[in-house]
Amino acid sequence: MSSGFGWRAGTLGLLLTLGGCAATVRDGCSVPTGASPGRGLETLPVAERTAFSPKGDASVPLALPVDPKSQPSYRRLGAHECLCLAVEASSVGNLLAAEARSVLQQAEGRKLCAEKSRHTASVNAQILTYLAEEDRNRSAAKALDLFFRLGQAEAETDILRVTLTHVGDALSKARDLKSKGLEVPVSDTTLHRQQLDLQARAVKLRIQIEELNSELRRLLDFEPVKGEWRFLPFDAFHLEGHAVDPDEAVATALANKPELLLLSLLESESTSGDLKALRQQLRMLNSVLGQSPMAKCPKLQQLLAALCGSSGDELAIRQQQLREYHAQRRREVAEEVRQAARTVLTQPAVVVLTQQRAASWRERVQEMEEKEAKGVSSFAETTDARVEWLKVRRNVVEEIIGLQRARVRLRQAQGILPRQCQPSPSNCCPSR
């Protein structure tokens, strides 16, 4: 997502976390008490590694018996749980929460201009809330993307294992026939090269799975432990049933995206005429904004204001900047969400067509198996059909995960991922 905000470069603020609220801030809104230590393995239950197969696939199960001693331990993780753990573990979001509490506490301790201080602190805390929610939204989207990619890699590993078995069996038959001086319907060298290619792919998949697990452990804030363990993304292929309406998706984004809510707040507050506060708030968005031309010479600035009039011209400029930028970001967000919604709408058709191709190849495999049993076809032709069928099944896995990732991108563009982990809207900061 494109944005001119600079909160990733050091802005600090707050955000509601998923499990409720620990410290009252304002208007019934609560914030977390701070970052917790890294999570232990007991957070997730132990799981047995089972076959990954998209629902609705009527084909035979893919997983073959594997020696349990050669496998790492698995921990069961669902998509929603992954999302919420990432929201809670956002390091930037937790730092933002601590800073926001500090801002409010300092305002409560002031005696002079107490009412104005509390109002300014309240506005700044709300600004930081929106900034933090944007960062938590980004963290959740990244974690979910890793989650679904991990599901794809695990499923492809199952398919590849079966493919290697078929090619290995064919290679053994070819070499056996060759050793007996019989005619071989396929070159054993060709089969061996195919086997080597599949083995190389299996090694790359194993490396990819290890990297995805490592990155996901870091993003979900799990403590390092001795021994290898992996996530089991058990519901990675569970597809949501509800349709997406592009217009409704855009309306949801415009009403809920934290960045847009923040800009609305700033635009509303800019009408108060407090140029100093407006400058400070702009600098919270980006360090290059809101700079006073005489910031290092306050006496000179006061003198110029007395001689040349008030700073009303600058205030009007700042207000115009906010209006223009707000309008621009609304247009950009609307277009981004609309395109993401279109992708979510069209991708299911690709999934169905790919599943139909897989079903067609499955019929071809059955046909070749029957011919081979009758002696009118060779094992080589049957193996080729099986390999092509399994290749298309990998395509099915890829397209289903493509749809899952597209849904994540849509919700990220709408800015609503963290909200799915809040106990209820009434317990959290209302949209302004």
CSV table of C-alpha atoms in Angstrom, one decimal:
chain,number,residue,atom,x,y,z
A,1,MET,CA,0.0,0.0,0.0
A,2,SER,CA,1.2,3.5,-0.8
A,3,SER,CA,1.0,6.1,1.9
A,4,GLY,CA,2.8,9.3,2.8
A,5,PHE,CA,2.7,8.5,6.5
A,6,GLY,CA,6.1,8.2,8.3
A,7,TRP,CA,5.1,6.3,11.4
A,8,ARG,CA,7.5,3.4,10.6
A,9,ALA,CA,10.4,5.7,11.0
A,10,GLY,CA,10.0,6.3,14.7
A,11,THR,CA,6.5,7.7,15.5
A,12,LEU,CA,5.1,6.2,18.7
A,13,GLY,CA,1.5,5.7,19.7
A,14,LEU,CA,-1.1,3.2,20.9
A,15,LEU,CA,-3.7,0.6,19.8
A,16,LEU,CA,-6.3,-1.7,21.2
A,17,THR,CA,-5.2,-5.3,21.4
A,18,LEU,CA,-7.1,-8.4,20.8
A,19,GLY,CA,-7.8,-9.7,24.2
A,20,GLY,CA,-9.5,-6.7,25.8
A,21,CYS,CA,-8.2,-3.4,27.2
A,22,ALA,CA,-6.0,-3.0,30.2
A,23,ALA,CA,-5.8,0.8,30.8
A,24,THR,CA,-8.5,3.4,30.3
A,25,VAL,CA,-7.5,6.2,28.0
A,26,ARG,CA,-10.5,8.2,26.9
A,27,ASP,CA,-14.1,7.9,26.0
A,28,GLY,CA,-14.2,4.3,27.2
A,29,CYS,CA,-11.3,3.3,24.9
A,30,SER,CA,-8.6,1.1,26.4
A,31,VAL,CA,-5.0,0.3,25.4
A,32,PRO,CA,-2.7,-2.6,26.2
A,33,THR,CA,-0.4,-2.4,29.2
A,34,GLY,CA,2.6,-3.1,27.1
A,35,ALA,CA,4.5,-5.8,25.2
A,36,SER,CA,4.5,-9.2,26.8
A,37,PRO,CA,7.5,-11.5,26.8
A,38,GLY,CA,7.9,-14.0,23.9
A,39,ARG,CA,5.4,-16.8,23.6
A,40,GLY,CA,6.2,-20.3,24.6
A,41,LEU,CA,5.3,-23.5,22.7
A,42,GLU,CA,2.5,-24.2,25.1
A,43,THR,CA,0.5,-21.4,23.4
A,44,LEU,CA,-0.4,-23.8,20.6
A,45,PRO,CA,-1.5,-27.5,20.9
A,46,VAL,CA,0.7,-30.3,19.6
A,47,ALA,CA,-0.6,-31.6,16.2
A,48,GLU,CA,-0.1,-34.7,14.1
A,49,ARG,CA,1.0,-34.0,10.6
A,50,THR,CA,-1.8,-35.1,8.2
A,51,ALA,CA,-2.3,-34.8,4.5
A,52,PHE,CA,-3.0,-31.3,3.1
A,53,SER,CA,-5.8,-31.6,0.5
A,54,PRO,CA,-8.2,-28.9,-0.7
A,55,LYS,CA,-11.8,-29.5,0.3
A,56,GLY,CA,-13.9,-30.7,-2.5
A,57,ASP,CA,-11.1,-32.7,-4.0
A,58,ALA,CA,-12.5,-36.2,-4.5
A,59,SER,CA,-9.1,-37.7,-5.3
A,60,VAL,CA,-7.3,-40.2,-3.2
A,61,PRO,CA,-5.4,-38.9,-0.2
A,62,LEU,CA,-1.9,-37.9,-1.1
A,63,ALA,CA,0.1,-38.4,2.1
A,64,LEU,CA,2.2,-41.5,2.4
A,65,PRO,CA,3.4,-43.1,5.6
A,66,VAL,CA,6.4,-41.2,6.9
A,67,ASP,CA,8.7,-42.2,9.8
A,68,PRO,CA,7.6,-40.1,12.7
A,69,LYS,CA,11.2,-40.0,14.1
A,70,SER,CA,12.3,-38.1,10.9
A,71,GLN,CA,9.7,-35.5,11.2
A,72,PRO,CA,9.8,-32.3,13.3
A,73,SER,CA,7.1,-31.7,15.9
A,74,TYR,CA,4.0,-29.7,14.7
A,75,ARG,CA,1.9,-27.1,16.5
A,76,ARG,CA,-1.7,-26.6,15.4
A,77,LEU,CA,-2.4,-23.0,14.1
A,78,GLY,CA,-5.5,-21.6,12.5
A,79,ALA,CA,-5.8,-18.6,10.2
A,80,HIS,CA,-7.9,-16.5,12.7
A,81,GLU,CA,-5.5,-17.4,15.6
A,82,CYS,CA,-2.5,-16.5,13.4
A,83,LEU,CA,-4.1,-13.1,12.6
A,84,CYS,CA,-4.8,-12.3,16.3
A,85,LEU,CA,-1.4,-13.4,17.5
A,86,ALA,CA,0.2,-11.1,14.9
A,87,VAL,CA,-2.0,-8.2,16.0
A,88,GLU,CA,-1.0,-8.7,19.6
A,89,ALA,CA,2.7,-9.3,18.9
A,90,SER,CA,3.1,-6.1,16.8
A,91,SER,CA,6.3,-4.6,18.3
A,92,VAL,CA,5.6,-1.2,16.9
A,93,GLY,CA,2.0,-1.3,18.1
A,94,ASN,CA,3.1,-2.2,21.6
A,95,LEU,CA,5.6,0.7,21.7
A,96,LEU,CA,3.0,3.0,20.4
A,97,ALA,CA,0.7,2.0,23.3
A,98,ALA,CA,3.3,2.8,25.9
A,99,GLU,CA,4.0,6.2,24.3
A,100,ALA,CA,0.3,7.1,24.2
A,101,ARG,CA,-0.2,6.3,27.8
A,102,SER,CA,2.8,8.5,28.6
A,103,VAL,CA,1.3,11.4,26.6
A,104,LEU,CA,-2.0,11.2,28.5
A,105,GLN,CA,-0.3,10.8,31.9
A,106,GLN,CA,1.8,13.9,31.4
A,107,ALA,CA,-1.3,15.9,30.4
A,108,GLU,CA,-3.1,14.7,33.6
A,109,GLY,CA,-0.2,16.0,35.7
A,110,ARG,CA,-0.2,19.5,34.4
A,111,LYS,CA,-1.7,22.3,36.4
A,112,LEU,CA,-1.6,25.2,34.0
A,113,CYS,CA,-3.9,25.1,31.1
A,114,ALA,CA,-5.1,21.7,32.2
A,115,GLU,CA,-8.2,21.5,30.1
A,116,LYS,CA,-6.3,22.5,26.9
A,117,SER,CA,-3.5,20.0,27.7
A,118,ARG,CA,-5.9,17.2,28.2
A,119,HIS,CA,-7.7,17.9,25.0
A,120,THR,CA,-4.4,18.1,23.0
A,121,ALA,CA,-3.2,14.9,24.6
A,122,SER,CA,-6.5,13.2,23.9
A,123,VAL,CA,-6.3,14.2,20.2
A,124,ASN,CA,-2.6,13.1,20.0
A,125,ALA,CA,-3.5,9.8,21.6
A,126,GLN,CA,-6.2,9.2,19.1
A,127,ILE,CA,-3.8,10.0,16.3
A,128,LEU,CA,-1.4,7.5,17.6
A,129,THR,CA,-4.1,5.0,17.9
A,130,TYR,CA,-4.9,5.2,14.2
A,131,LEU,CA,-1.2,5.1,13.3
A,132,ALA,CA,-0.7,2.0,15.5
A,133,GLU,CA,-3.8,0.3,14.0
A,134,GLU,CA,-2.3,0.7,10.5
A,135,ASP,CA,0.9,-1.0,11.7
A,136,ARG,CA,-1.0,-3.8,13.3
A,137,ASN,CA,-3.1,-4.2,10.1
A,138,ARG,CA,0.2,-4.5,8.2
A,139,SER,CA,1.6,-7.1,10.6
A,140,ALA,CA,-1.5,-9.2,10.5
A,141,ALA,CA,-1.6,-9.2,6.7
A,142,LYS,CA,2.0,-10.2,6.5
A,143,ALA,CA,1.5,-13.1,9.0
A,144,LEU,CA,-1.6,-14.3,7.2
A,145,ASP,CA,0.3,-14.3,3.9
A,146,LEU,CA,3.0,-16.4,5.4
A,147,PHE,CA,0.4,-18.7,6.9
A,148,PHE,CA,-1.2,-19.4,3.5
A,149,ARG,CA,2.1,-19.7,1.7
A,150,LEU,CA,3.1,-22.3,4.4
A,151,GLY,CA,0.0,-24.2,3.7
A,152,GLN,CA,0.7,-24.2,0.0
A,153,ALA,CA,4.3,-25.4,0.6
A,154,GLU,CA,3.2,-28.2,2.9
A,155,ALA,CA,0.5,-29.4,0.4
A,156,GLU,CA,3.0,-29.3,-2.5
A,157,THR,CA,5.3,-31.4,-0.4
A,158,ASP,CA,2.6,-34.1,-0.1
A,159,ILE,CA,2.0,-34.0,-3.8
A,160,LEU,CA,5.7,-34.1,-4.6
A,161,ARG,CA,6.2,-37.1,-2.3
A,162,VAL,CA,3.6,-39.1,-4.3
A,163,THR,CA,5.1,-38.0,-7.6
A,164,LEU,CA,8.5,-39.1,-6.6
A,165,THR,CA,7.1,-42.5,-5.6
A,166,HIS,CA,5.5,-43.0,-9.0
A,167,VAL,CA,8.6,-41.9,-10.9
A,168,GLY,CA,10.8,-44.1,-8.7
A,169,ASP,CA,8.6,-47.1,-9.3
A,170,ALA,CA,8.7,-46.5,-13.1
A,171,LEU,CA,12.5,-46.1,-13.0
A,172,SER,CA,12.9,-49.4,-11.1
A,173,LYS,CA,10.7,-51.2,-13.7
A,174,ALA,CA,12.6,-49.7,-16.6
A,175,ARG,CA,16.0,-50.7,-15.1
A,176,ASP,CA,14.7,-54.2,-14.4
A,177,LEU,CA,13.5,-54.7,-18.0
A,178,LYS,CA,16.8,-53.3,-19.3
A,179,SER,CA,18.8,-55.7,-17.1
A,180,LYS,CA,16.9,-58.6,-18.6
A,181,GLY,CA,17.5,-57.4,-22.1
A,182,LEU,CA,13.9,-56.6,-22.8
A,183,GLU,CA,12.5,-53.7,-24.7
A,184,VAL,CA,12.0,-50.6,-22.4
A,185,PRO,CA,9.1,-48.3,-23.4
A,186,VAL,CA,10.9,-45.3,-21.8
A,187,SER,CA,14.6,-44.4,-21.3
A,188,ASP,CA,15.7,-45.0,-17.7
A,189,THR,CA,18.0,-42.0,-18.2
A,190,THR,CA,15.0,-39.8,-18.8
A,191,LEU,CA,13.2,-41.1,-15.8
A,192,HIS,CA,16.4,-40.6,-13.7
A,193,ARG,CA,16.7,-37.0,-14.8
A,194,GLN,CA,13.0,-36.5,-13.9
A,195,GLN,CA,13.6,-38.1,-10.5
A,196,LEU,CA,16.6,-35.8,-9.8
A,197,ASP,CA,14.5,-32.7,-10.8
A,198,LEU,CA,11.8,-33.8,-8.4
A,199,GLN,CA,14.3,-34.4,-5.6
A,200,ALA,CA,15.8,-31.0,-6.1
A,201,ARG,CA,12.3,-29.5,-5.9
A,202,ALA,CA,11.7,-31.4,-2.7
A,203,VAL,CA,14.8,-29.9,-1.1
A,204,LYS,CA,13.9,-26.4,-2.1
A,205,LEU,CA,10.4,-26.9,-0.7
A,206,ARG,CA,11.9,-28.1,2.6
A,207,ILE,CA,14.1,-25.0,2.7
A,208,GLN,CA,11.1,-22.8,1.9
A,209,ILE,CA,9.0,-24.4,4.7
A,210,GLU,CA,11.8,-23.8,7.2
A,211,GLU,CA,12.1,-20.2,6.2
A,212,LEU,CA,8.4,-19.6,6.3
A,213,ASN,CA,8.2,-21.2,9.8
A,214,SER,CA,11.1,-19.1,11.0
A,215,GLU,CA,9.6,-15.8,9.7
A,216,LEU,CA,6.2,-16.7,11.1
A,217,ARG,CA,7.6,-17.6,14.5
A,218,ARG,CA,9.4,-14.2,14.6
A,219,LEU,CA,6.3,-12.3,13.6
A,220,LEU,CA,4.1,-14.1,16.2
A,221,ASP,CA,6.8,-13.5,18.8
A,222,PHE,CA,7.6,-17.1,19.8
A,223,GLU,CA,10.6,-17.6,22.0
A,224,PRO,CA,13.5,-19.6,20.4
A,225,VAL,CA,13.7,-23.2,21.7
A,226,LYS,CA,15.9,-26.1,21.2
A,227,GLY,CA,14.8,-28.6,18.6
A,228,GLU,CA,12.9,-28.1,15.3
A,229,TRP,CA,9.2,-27.5,15.3
A,230,ARG,CA,6.7,-26.2,12.7
A,231,PHE,CA,3.3,-24.7,12.4
A,232,LEU,CA,0.5,-26.9,11.1
A,233,PRO,CA,-1.8,-24.4,9.2
A,234,PHE,CA,-4.7,-26.8,9.3
A,235,ASP,CA,-7.4,-24.6,7.8
A,236,ALA,CA,-5.3,-23.0,5.1
A,237,PHE,CA,-7.6,-24.4,2.4
A,238,HIS,CA,-10.8,-23.5,4.1
A,239,LEU,CA,-12.6,-21.1,1.8
A,240,GLU,CA,-15.0,-18.5,3.0
A,241,GLY,CA,-18.5,-18.7,1.4
A,242,HIS,CA,-19.7,-15.2,1.3
A,243,ALA,CA,-19.5,-13.1,-1.8
A,244,VAL,CA,-17.7,-9.7,-2.1
A,245,ASP,CA,-19.5,-6.6,-3.3
A,246,PRO,CA,-16.9,-4.0,-4.6
A,247,ASP,CA,-19.1,-1.1,-3.7
A,248,GLU,CA,-19.7,-2.4,-0.2
A,249,ALA,CA,-16.0,-3.2,0.2
A,250,VAL,CA,-15.1,0.4,-0.7
A,251,ALA,CA,-17.7,1.8,1.7
A,252,THR,CA,-16.2,-0.4,4.5
A,253,ALA,CA,-12.7,0.9,3.8
A,254,LEU,CA,-13.7,4.6,3.7
A,255,ALA,CA,-15.6,4.2,7.0
A,256,ASN,CA,-13.0,2.1,8.8
A,257,LYS,CA,-9.5,2.5,7.4
A,258,PRO,CA,-7.4,4.0,10.3
A,259,GLU,CA,-5.4,6.2,8.0
A,260,LEU,CA,-8.6,7.9,6.6
A,261,LEU,CA,-10.0,8.2,10.1
A,262,LEU,CA,-6.8,9.9,11.2
A,263,LEU,CA,-7.0,12.4,8.3
A,264,SER,CA,-10.6,13.1,9.2
A,265,LEU,CA,-9.6,13.8,12.8
A,266,LEU,CA,-6.8,16.1,11.7
A,267,GLU,CA,-9.0,18.0,9.3
A,268,SER,CA,-11.7,18.5,12.0
A,269,GLU,CA,-9.1,19.6,14.6
A,270,SER,CA,-7.5,22.1,12.1
A,271,THR,CA,-10.6,24.3,12.3
A,272,SER,CA,-9.7,25.1,15.9
A,273,GLY,CA,-7.1,27.6,14.6
A,274,ASP,CA,-4.3,26.2,16.8
A,275,LEU,CA,-1.5,26.3,14.4
A,276,LYS,CA,1.1,25.1,16.9
A,277,ALA,CA,-0.9,21.9,17.6
A,278,LEU,CA,-1.5,21.4,13.9
A,279,ARG,CA,2.2,21.6,13.1
A,280,GLN,CA,2.9,19.0,15.8
A,281,GLN,CA,0.2,16.7,14.5
A,282,LEU,CA,1.5,17.0,11.0
A,283,ARG,CA,5.0,16.1,12.2
A,284,MET,CA,3.6,13.0,13.8
A,285,LEU,CA,2.6,11.9,10.3
A,286,ASN,CA,5.8,12.8,8.6
A,287,SER,CA,8.8,14.5,10.1
A,288,VAL,CA,9.2,16.8,7.1
A,289,LEU,CA,5.6,18.2,7.5
A,290,GLY,CA,4.5,21.0,9.8
A,291,GLN,CA,7.9,22.7,10.1
A,292,SER,CA,7.9,26.3,11.2
A,293,PRO,CA,10.2,28.5,9.0
A,294,MET,CA,11.3,30.3,12.2
A,295,ALA,CA,11.4,27.3,14.6
A,296,LYS,CA,14.9,28.1,15.6
A,297,CYS,CA,14.2,31.8,16.1
A,298,PRO,CA,11.0,32.1,18.2
A,299,LYS,CA,11.6,35.8,19.1
A,300,LEU,CA,12.1,36.7,15.5
A,301,GLN,CA,8.9,34.8,14.7
A,302,GLN,CA,7.0,36.8,17.3
A,303,LEU,CA,8.4,40.0,15.9
A,304,LEU,CA,7.4,39.1,12.3
A,305,ALA,CA,3.9,38.2,13.5
A,306,ALA,CA,3.6,41.6,15.2
A,307,LEU,CA,4.9,43.5,12.2
A,308,CYS,CA,3.3,41.4,9.4
A,309,GLY,CA,0.2,40.1,11.0
A,310,SER,CA,-0.9,36.7,12.3
A,311,SER,CA,0.0,33.3,11.0
A,312,GLY,CA,-3.4,32.9,9.5
A,313,ASP,CA,-2.0,32.4,6.0
A,314,GLU,CA,0.0,29.4,7.1
A,315,LEU,CA,-2.9,28.0,8.9
A,316,ALA,CA,-5.0,28.2,5.8
A,317,ILE,CA,-2.2,26.6,3.8
A,318,ARG,CA,-2.0,23.7,6.3
A,319,GLN,CA,-5.7,23.2,6.2
A,320,GLN,CA,-5.7,23.1,2.5
A,321,GLN,CA,-2.8,20.6,2.5
A,322,LEU,CA,-4.9,18.3,4.8
A,323,ARG,CA,-8.0,18.6,2.6
A,324,GLU,CA,-6.1,17.8,-0.6
A,325,TYR,CA,-4.2,14.9,0.9
A,326,HIS,CA,-7.2,13.5,2.5
A,327,ALA,CA,-9.2,13.6,-0.7
A,328,GLN,CA,-6.3,12.0,-2.6
A,329,ARG,CA,-5.9,9.2,-0.2
A,330,ARG,CA,-9.6,8.4,-0.2
A,331,ARG,CA,-9.4,8.1,-4.0
A,332,GLU,CA,-6.4,5.9,-3.8
A,333,VAL,CA,-7.8,3.7,-1.1
A,334,ALA,CA,-11.1,3.3,-3.0
A,335,GLU,CA,-9.3,2.2,-6.2
A,336,GLU,CA,-7.0,-0.2,-4.3
A,337,VAL,CA,-10.0,-1.8,-2.5
A,338,ARG,CA,-12.1,-2.0,-5.7
A,339,GLN,CA,-9.3,-3.8,-7.6
A,340,ALA,CA,-8.7,-6.1,-4.7
A,341,ALA,CA,-12.4,-7.0,-4.6
A,342,ARG,CA,-12.4,-7.7,-8.3
A,343,THR,CA,-9.6,-10.1,-7.9
A,344,VAL,CA,-11.4,-11.9,-5.1
A,345,LEU,CA,-14.5,-12.1,-7.3
A,346,THR,CA,-12.7,-13.5,-10.3
A,347,GLN,CA,-10.2,-15.9,-8.7
A,348,PRO,CA,-12.8,-18.5,-7.8
A,349,ALA,CA,-13.4,-19.1,-11.5
A,350,VAL,CA,-9.7,-19.9,-12.0
A,351,VAL,CA,-9.9,-22.3,-9.0
A,352,VAL,CA,-12.9,-24.1,-10.5
A,353,LEU,CA,-11.3,-24.4,-14.0
A,354,THR,CA,-8.1,-25.7,-12.5
A,355,GLN,CA,-10.0,-28.3,-10.4
A,356,GLN,CA,-11.8,-29.4,-13.6
A,357,ARG,CA,-8.5,-29.9,-15.3
A,358,ALA,CA,-7.3,-32.0,-12.4
A,359,ALA,CA,-10.5,-34.1,-12.6
A,360,SER,CA,-9.9,-34.6,-16.3
A,361,TRP,CA,-6.4,-35.8,-15.7
A,362,ARG,CA,-7.6,-38.1,-13.0
A,363,GLU,CA,-9.9,-39.7,-15.5
A,364,ARG,CA,-7.0,-40.1,-17.8
A,365,VAL,CA,-5.0,-41.8,-15.1
A,366,GLN,CA,-7.8,-44.3,-14.5
A,367,GLU,CA,-8.0,-44.9,-18.2
A,368,MET,CA,-4.3,-45.6,-18.6
A,369,GLU,CA,-4.3,-47.9,-15.5
A,370,GLU,CA,-7.1,-50.0,-17.0
A,371,LYS,CA,-5.3,-50.2,-20.3
A,372,GLU,CA,-2.1,-51.2,-18.6
A,373,ALA,CA,-3.9,-53.9,-16.7
A,374,LYS,CA,-5.2,-55.3,-20.0
A,375,GLY,CA,-1.8,-55.2,-21.5
A,376,VAL,CA,-2.6,-52.6,-24.2
A,377,SER,CA,-0.6,-49.8,-22.6
A,378,SER,CA,2.8,-49.5,-20.9
A,379,PHE,CA,3.7,-48.4,-17.4
A,380,ALA,CA,5.5,-45.5,-18.9
A,381,GLU,CA,2.3,-44.0,-20.3
A,382,THR,CA,0.5,-44.5,-17.0
A,383,THR,CA,3.4,-42.8,-15.2
A,384,ASP,CA,3.3,-39.9,-17.5
A,385,ALA,CA,-0.5,-39.5,-16.9
A,386,ARG,CA,0.0,-39.7,-13.1
A,387,VAL,CA,2.8,-37.1,-13.2
A,388,GLU,CA,0.7,-34.7,-15.3
A,389,TRP,CA,-2.3,-35.2,-12.9
A,390,LEU,CA,-0.2,-34.5,-9.9
A,391,LYS,CA,1.3,-31.4,-11.6
A,392,VAL,CA,-2.2,-30.0,-12.1
A,393,ARG,CA,-3.1,-30.8,-8.5
A,394,ARG,CA,-0.2,-28.5,-7.5
A,395,ASN,CA,-1.8,-25.9,-9.7
A,396,VAL,CA,-5.1,-26.4,-7.8
A,397,VAL,CA,-3.3,-25.8,-4.5
A,398,GLU,CA,-1.6,-22.7,-5.9
A,399,GLU,CA,-4.8,-21.2,-7.2
A,400,ILE,CA,-6.7,-21.8,-3.9
A,401,ILE,CA,-4.0,-20.2,-1.9
A,402,GLY,CA,-4.0,-17.4,-4.4
A,403,LEU,CA,-7.6,-16.8,-3.6
A,404,GLN,CA,-6.8,-16.8,0.2
A,405,ARG,CA,-4.0,-14.3,-0.2
A,406,ALA,CA,-6.2,-12.1,-2.4
A,407,ARG,CA,-8.8,-12.0,0.5
A,408,VAL,CA,-6.1,-11.0,2.9
A,409,ARG,CA,-4.9,-8.2,0.6
A,410,LEU,CA,-8.5,-6.9,0.4
A,411,ARG,CA,-9.0,-6.8,4.1
A,412,GLN,CA,-5.6,-5.2,4.5
A,413,ALA,CA,-6.5,-2.5,2.0
A,414,GLN,CA,-9.7,-1.9,4.0
A,415,GLY,CA,-7.7,-1.6,7.2
A,416,ILE,CA,-10.0,-4.0,9.1
A,417,LEU,CA,-7.8,-7.0,10.0
A,418,PRO,CA,-7.1,-5.9,13.7
A,419,ARG,CA,-10.8,-5.3,14.2
A,420,GLN,CA,-11.5,-9.0,13.7
A,421,CYS,CA,-9.7,-9.7,17.0
A,422,GLN,CA,-11.4,-7.1,19.2
A,423,PRO,CA,-14.0,-8.5,21.6
A,424,SER,CA,-16.7,-6.1,20.5
A,425,PRO,CA,-16.9,-2.6,18.9
A,426,SER,CA,-18.4,-1.2,22.1
A,427,ASN,CA,-15.3,-2.0,24.0
A,428,CYS,CA,-12.9,-0.2,21.7
A,429,CYS,CA,-12.2,3.2,20.4
A,430,PRO,CA,-15.1,4.5,18.3
A,431,SER,CA,-14.5,5.8,14.8
A,432,ARG,CA,-14.5,9.6,14.7
